[in-house]
mmCIF file of C-alpha atoms and ligand atoms in Angstrom:
data_model
loop_
_atom_site.group_PDB
_atom_site.id
_atom_site.type_symbol
_atom_site.label_atom_id
_atom_site.label_comp_id
_atom_site.label_asym_id
_atom_site.label_seq_id
_atom_site.Cartn_x
_atom_site.Cartn_y
_atom_site.Cartn_z
ATOM 1 C CA MET A 1 -14.734 -26.360 7.413
ATOM 2 C CA ALA A 2 -14.670 -26.368 11.139
ATOM 3 C CA LEU A 3 -15.599 -23.900 13.795
ATOM 4 C CA ARG A 4 -12.554 -23.199 15.927
ATOM 5 C CA GLU A 5 -12.346 -21.920 19.465
ATOM 6 C CA ILE A 6 -11.352 -18.270 19.775
ATOM 7 C CA ILE A 7 -8.782 -17.761 22.492
ATOM 8 C CA ILE A 8 -9.404 -14.837 24.798
ATOM 9 C CA LEU A 9 -7.528 -12.563 27.153
ATOM 10 C CA PRO A 10 -5.460 -13.356 29.265
ATOM 11 C CA ASP A 11 -4.362 -16.321 27.075
ATOM 12 C CA LYS A 12 -0.618 -15.774 26.660
ATOM 13 C CA ARG A 13 -0.652 -17.051 23.077
ATOM 14 C CA LEU A 14 -2.222 -13.728 22.088
ATOM 15 C CA ARG A 15 1.217 -12.206 22.771
ATOM 16 C CA LEU A 16 3.095 -14.496 20.376
ATOM 17 C CA VAL A 17 4.689 -13.078 17.248
ATOM 18 C CA SER A 18 3.286 -15.237 14.441
ATOM 19 C CA GLU A 19 5.490 -16.949 11.872
ATOM 20 C CA PRO A 20 5.347 -16.009 8.186
ATOM 21 C CA VAL A 21 3.658 -18.525 5.896
ATOM 22 C CA LYS A 22 6.370 -20.115 3.771
ATOM 23 C CA ARG A 23 4.210 -22.192 1.477
ATOM 24 C CA ILE A 24 0.530 -21.715 0.727
ATOM 25 C CA ASP A 25 -0.482 -25.362 0.839
ATOM 26 C CA ALA A 26 -3.725 -27.227 1.520
ATOM 27 C CA GLY A 27 -3.194 -26.695 5.239
ATOM 28 C CA VAL A 28 -3.222 -22.925 4.797
ATOM 29 C CA HIS A 29 -6.372 -23.127 2.635
ATOM 30 C CA LYS A 30 -8.069 -25.195 5.344
ATOM 31 C CA LEU A 31 -6.926 -22.753 8.021
ATOM 32 C CA VAL A 32 -8.411 -19.839 6.059
ATOM 33 C CA GLN A 33 -11.730 -21.685 5.632
ATOM 34 C CA ASP A 34 -11.885 -22.424 9.351
ATOM 35 C CA MET A 35 -11.043 -18.821 10.166
ATOM 36 C CA PHE A 36 -13.881 -17.526 7.972
ATOM 37 C CA GLU A 37 -16.346 -19.943 9.520
ATOM 38 C CA THR A 38 -15.241 -18.937 13.001
ATOM 39 C CA MET A 39 -15.263 -15.207 12.222
ATOM 40 C CA TYR A 40 -18.739 -15.270 10.619
ATOM 41 C CA ALA A 41 -20.152 -17.321 13.489
ATOM 42 C CA ALA A 42 -18.768 -15.002 16.165
ATOM 43 C CA PRO A 43 -19.693 -12.615 14.428
ATOM 44 C CA GLY A 44 -16.691 -10.423 13.722
ATOM 45 C CA ILE A 45 -15.222 -8.419 10.857
ATOM 46 C CA GLY A 46 -11.660 -9.686 11.108
ATOM 47 C CA LEU A 47 -9.668 -12.541 12.566
ATOM 48 C CA ALA A 48 -5.976 -13.374 12.795
ATOM 49 C CA GLY A 49 -4.623 -16.940 12.974
ATOM 50 C CA ILE A 50 -3.350 -16.586 16.517
ATOM 51 C CA GLN A 51 -6.908 -15.883 17.701
ATOM 52 C CA ILE A 52 -7.645 -19.549 17.059
ATOM 53 C CA GLY A 53 -4.245 -20.502 18.459
ATOM 54 C CA VAL A 54 -2.415 -20.785 15.128
ATOM 55 C CA ALA A 55 0.697 -18.578 15.178
ATOM 56 C CA LYS A 56 0.811 -17.988 11.428
ATOM 57 C CA ARG A 57 0.648 -14.616 9.720
ATOM 58 C CA VAL A 58 -2.794 -15.179 8.216
ATOM 59 C CA VAL A 59 -5.658 -12.682 8.420
ATOM 60 C CA VAL A 60 -9.243 -12.904 7.208
ATOM 61 C CA MET A 61 -11.662 -10.019 7.027
ATOM 62 C CA ASP A 62 -15.118 -9.119 5.775
ATOM 63 C CA LEU A 63 -16.314 -5.543 6.046
ATOM 64 C CA SER A 64 -19.576 -6.057 4.136
ATOM 65 C CA LYS A 65 -22.753 -4.796 5.740
ATOM 66 C CA LYS A 66 -25.335 -7.208 7.057
ATOM 67 C CA GLU A 67 -27.677 -6.816 4.077
ATOM 68 C CA GLU A 68 -24.861 -7.220 1.546
ATOM 69 C CA ASP A 69 -23.274 -10.370 0.178
ATOM 70 C CA HIS A 70 -20.140 -11.543 1.922
ATOM 71 C CA LYS A 71 -16.913 -9.955 0.707
ATOM 72 C CA PRO A 72 -14.267 -12.281 2.123
ATOM 73 C CA LEU A 73 -10.710 -10.910 2.129
ATOM 74 C CA VAL A 74 -7.588 -12.953 2.839
ATOM 75 C CA PHE A 75 -4.181 -11.537 3.698
ATOM 76 C CA ILE A 76 -1.191 -13.866 3.922
ATOM 77 C CA ASN A 77 1.933 -12.342 5.537
ATOM 78 C CA PRO A 78 0.380 -8.853 5.633
ATOM 79 C CA GLU A 79 2.755 -5.991 6.280
ATOM 80 C CA ILE A 80 2.033 -2.302 6.738
ATOM 81 C CA THR A 81 4.439 -0.456 4.429
ATOM 82 C CA TRP A 82 3.197 3.125 4.891
ATOM 83 C CA THR A 83 0.948 5.041 7.271
ATOM 84 C CA SER A 84 -0.614 8.469 6.798
ATOM 85 C CA ASP A 85 0.082 11.317 9.194
ATOM 86 C CA GLU A 86 -3.655 11.914 9.479
ATOM 87 C CA LYS A 87 -5.297 9.901 12.223
ATOM 88 C CA THR A 88 -8.800 8.580 12.707
ATOM 89 C CA THR A 89 -10.639 7.139 15.668
ATOM 90 C CA TYR A 90 -12.914 4.112 15.798
ATOM 91 C CA GLU A 91 -14.521 2.336 18.704
ATOM 92 C CA GLU A 92 -12.728 -1.001 18.478
ATOM 93 C CA GLY A 93 -13.514 -4.366 19.909
ATOM 94 C CA CYS A 94 -11.821 -7.729 19.608
ATOM 95 C CA LEU A 95 -13.155 -11.275 19.500
ATOM 96 C CA SER A 96 -10.361 -12.155 21.947
ATOM 97 C CA ILE A 97 -11.518 -9.454 24.395
ATOM 98 C CA PRO A 98 -15.285 -9.978 24.182
ATOM 99 C CA GLU A 99 -17.733 -7.246 25.119
ATOM 100 C CA TYR A 100 -15.096 -4.579 25.625
ATOM 101 C CA TYR A 101 -14.968 -1.539 23.377
ATOM 102 C CA GLU A 102 -12.765 1.509 23.457
ATOM 103 C CA GLU A 103 -11.867 4.306 21.097
ATOM 104 C CA VAL A 104 -8.504 3.853 19.410
ATOM 105 C CA GLU A 105 -6.700 6.426 17.297
ATOM 106 C CA ARG A 106 -4.735 5.086 14.335
ATOM 107 C CA PRO A 107 -3.445 6.350 10.989
ATOM 108 C CA GLU A 108 -6.410 7.022 8.711
ATOM 109 C CA ARG A 109 -4.752 5.478 5.649
ATOM 110 C CA VAL A 110 -2.176 2.719 5.300
ATOM 111 C CA LYS A 111 -0.513 0.765 2.545
ATOM 112 C CA VAL A 112 -0.360 -2.959 3.073
ATOM 113 C CA LYS A 113 1.442 -5.615 1.106
ATOM 114 C CA TYR A 114 0.419 -9.233 1.331
ATOM 115 C CA LEU A 115 0.016 -12.466 -0.612
ATOM 116 C CA ASP A 116 -3.314 -13.834 -1.746
ATOM 117 C CA LEU A 117 -4.255 -17.519 -1.507
ATOM 118 C CA ASP A 118 -2.619 -18.134 -4.902
ATOM 119 C CA GLY A 119 0.654 -16.728 -3.605
ATOM 120 C CA LYS A 120 0.339 -13.591 -5.719
ATOM 121 C CA ALA A 121 1.791 -10.417 -4.163
ATOM 122 C CA HIS A 122 -0.359 -7.292 -3.772
ATOM 123 C CA GLU A 123 0.085 -3.844 -2.317
ATOM 124 C CA ILE A 124 -3.036 -1.822 -1.670
ATOM 125 C CA GLU A 125 -4.006 1.380 0.074
ATOM 126 C CA ALA A 126 -6.699 1.130 2.710
ATOM 127 C CA LYS A 127 -8.589 3.906 4.441
ATOM 128 C CA GLY A 128 -11.281 4.339 7.079
ATOM 129 C CA LEU A 129 -12.633 1.204 8.731
ATOM 130 C CA PHE A 130 -10.627 -0.997 6.343
ATOM 131 C CA ALA A 131 -7.391 0.733 7.399
ATOM 132 C CA THR A 132 -8.265 0.427 11.084
ATOM 133 C CA CYS A 133 -9.201 -3.237 10.746
ATOM 134 C CA ILE A 134 -6.062 -4.250 8.850
ATOM 135 C CA GLN A 135 -3.903 -2.426 11.413
ATOM 136 C CA HIS A 136 -5.765 -4.210 14.232
ATOM 137 C CA GLU A 137 -5.197 -7.587 12.541
ATOM 138 C CA VAL A 138 -1.542 -6.993 11.652
ATOM 139 C CA ASP A 139 -1.080 -6.038 15.312
ATOM 140 C CA HIS A 140 -2.421 -9.509 16.231
ATOM 141 C CA THR A 141 0.235 -11.153 14.046
ATOM 142 C CA ASN A 142 2.806 -9.233 16.106
ATOM 143 C CA GLY A 143 1.308 -10.113 19.497
ATOM 144 C CA VAL A 144 -0.193 -6.648 19.935
ATOM 145 C CA LEU A 145 -3.766 -6.063 21.113
ATOM 146 C CA PHE A 146 -5.926 -2.975 20.643
ATOM 147 C CA ILE A 147 -5.859 -2.390 24.389
ATOM 148 C CA ASP A 148 -2.135 -1.665 23.989
ATOM 149 C CA HIS A 149 -3.206 1.534 22.234
ATOM 150 C CA ILE A 150 -5.364 2.815 25.111
ATOM 151 C CA SER A 151 -4.345 4.275 28.470
ATOM 152 C CA LYS A 152 -2.510 2.041 30.925
ATOM 153 C CA LEU A 153 -5.246 2.653 33.483
ATOM 154 C CA LYS A 154 -7.955 1.333 31.149
ATOM 155 C CA ARG A 155 -5.754 -1.517 29.929
ATOM 156 C CA ASP A 156 -4.948 -2.653 33.467
ATOM 157 C CA ARG A 157 -8.623 -2.458 34.394
ATOM 158 C CA VAL A 158 -9.833 -4.622 31.494
ATOM 159 C CA THR A 159 -6.922 -7.059 31.877
ATOM 160 C CA LYS A 160 -7.741 -7.569 35.562
ATOM 161 C CA LYS A 161 -11.374 -8.113 34.685
ATOM 162 C CA PHE A 162 -10.486 -10.868 32.195
ATOM 163 C CA ILE A 163 -7.998 -12.518 34.556
ATOM 164 C CA LYS A 164 -10.732 -12.643 37.178
ATOM 165 C CA ALA A 165 -13.277 -13.973 34.683
ATOM 166 C CA ALA A 166 -10.866 -16.705 33.547
ATOM 167 C CA LYS A 167 -10.665 -17.912 37.128
ATOM 168 C CA THR A 168 -14.436 -18.102 37.402
ATOM 169 C CA ALA A 169 -15.910 -21.386 36.285
ATOM 170 C CA GLY A 170 -18.141 -21.226 33.234
ATOM 171 C CA ASN A 171 -16.705 -18.029 31.836
ATOM 172 C CA LYS A 172 -19.205 -17.275 29.124
ATOM 173 C CA THR A 173 -18.177 -15.275 26.080
ATOM 174 C CA ALA A 174 -21.555 -14.143 24.816
ATOM 175 C CA ARG A 175 -21.314 -11.102 22.592
ATOM 176 C CA THR A 176 -23.691 -8.584 21.225
ATOM 177 C CA ALA A 177 -23.602 -8.146 17.466
ATOM 178 C CA LYS A 178 -24.035 -4.380 17.654
ATOM 179 C CA GLN A 179 -20.402 -3.403 17.757
ATOM 180 C CA VAL A 180 -17.614 -4.415 15.458
ATOM 181 C CA GLU A 181 -15.192 -6.927 16.848
ATOM 182 C CA ALA A 182 -12.097 -8.081 15.092
HETATM 183 NI NI1 LIG B 1 -8.863 -8.499 17.500
#
């Protein structure tokens, strides 16, 4: 396993639409291992391939609480197939937009189909934090960021801040572990 660098705003790669995985080979297994290592080290609760610069539709997630054992989840080629009319709001963050949090309203429940690491197809229903997180990650595979779901004023403000920070030498990406970042 290897710790990979997480790319951050305003890196243009975050806007790429990732390619579907055609074959789940050793390279995909290695990618998933690296993504878990990187996500746990950050720490975060979810990570999409593009966040380490790999434009493949691969998502890892772990929503377990600190005192619990890890519950690693892998989604290959995840696709949202249904969303509920009911909405819910979470304060979201993103490992690619460190130390920025904003409330985002999304469907409370979704159905998602995906392949597991053995290439087996699944369709599950997710709700609550799980539903929010999978929507956030599937957005990443489509080049969409959570700040696209907030007001233009707030989005422009945070984008400007990150553009400015990227120009400053030694842009540190220290994060607090208090909020969830995915
Ligand atoms: Ni994210």
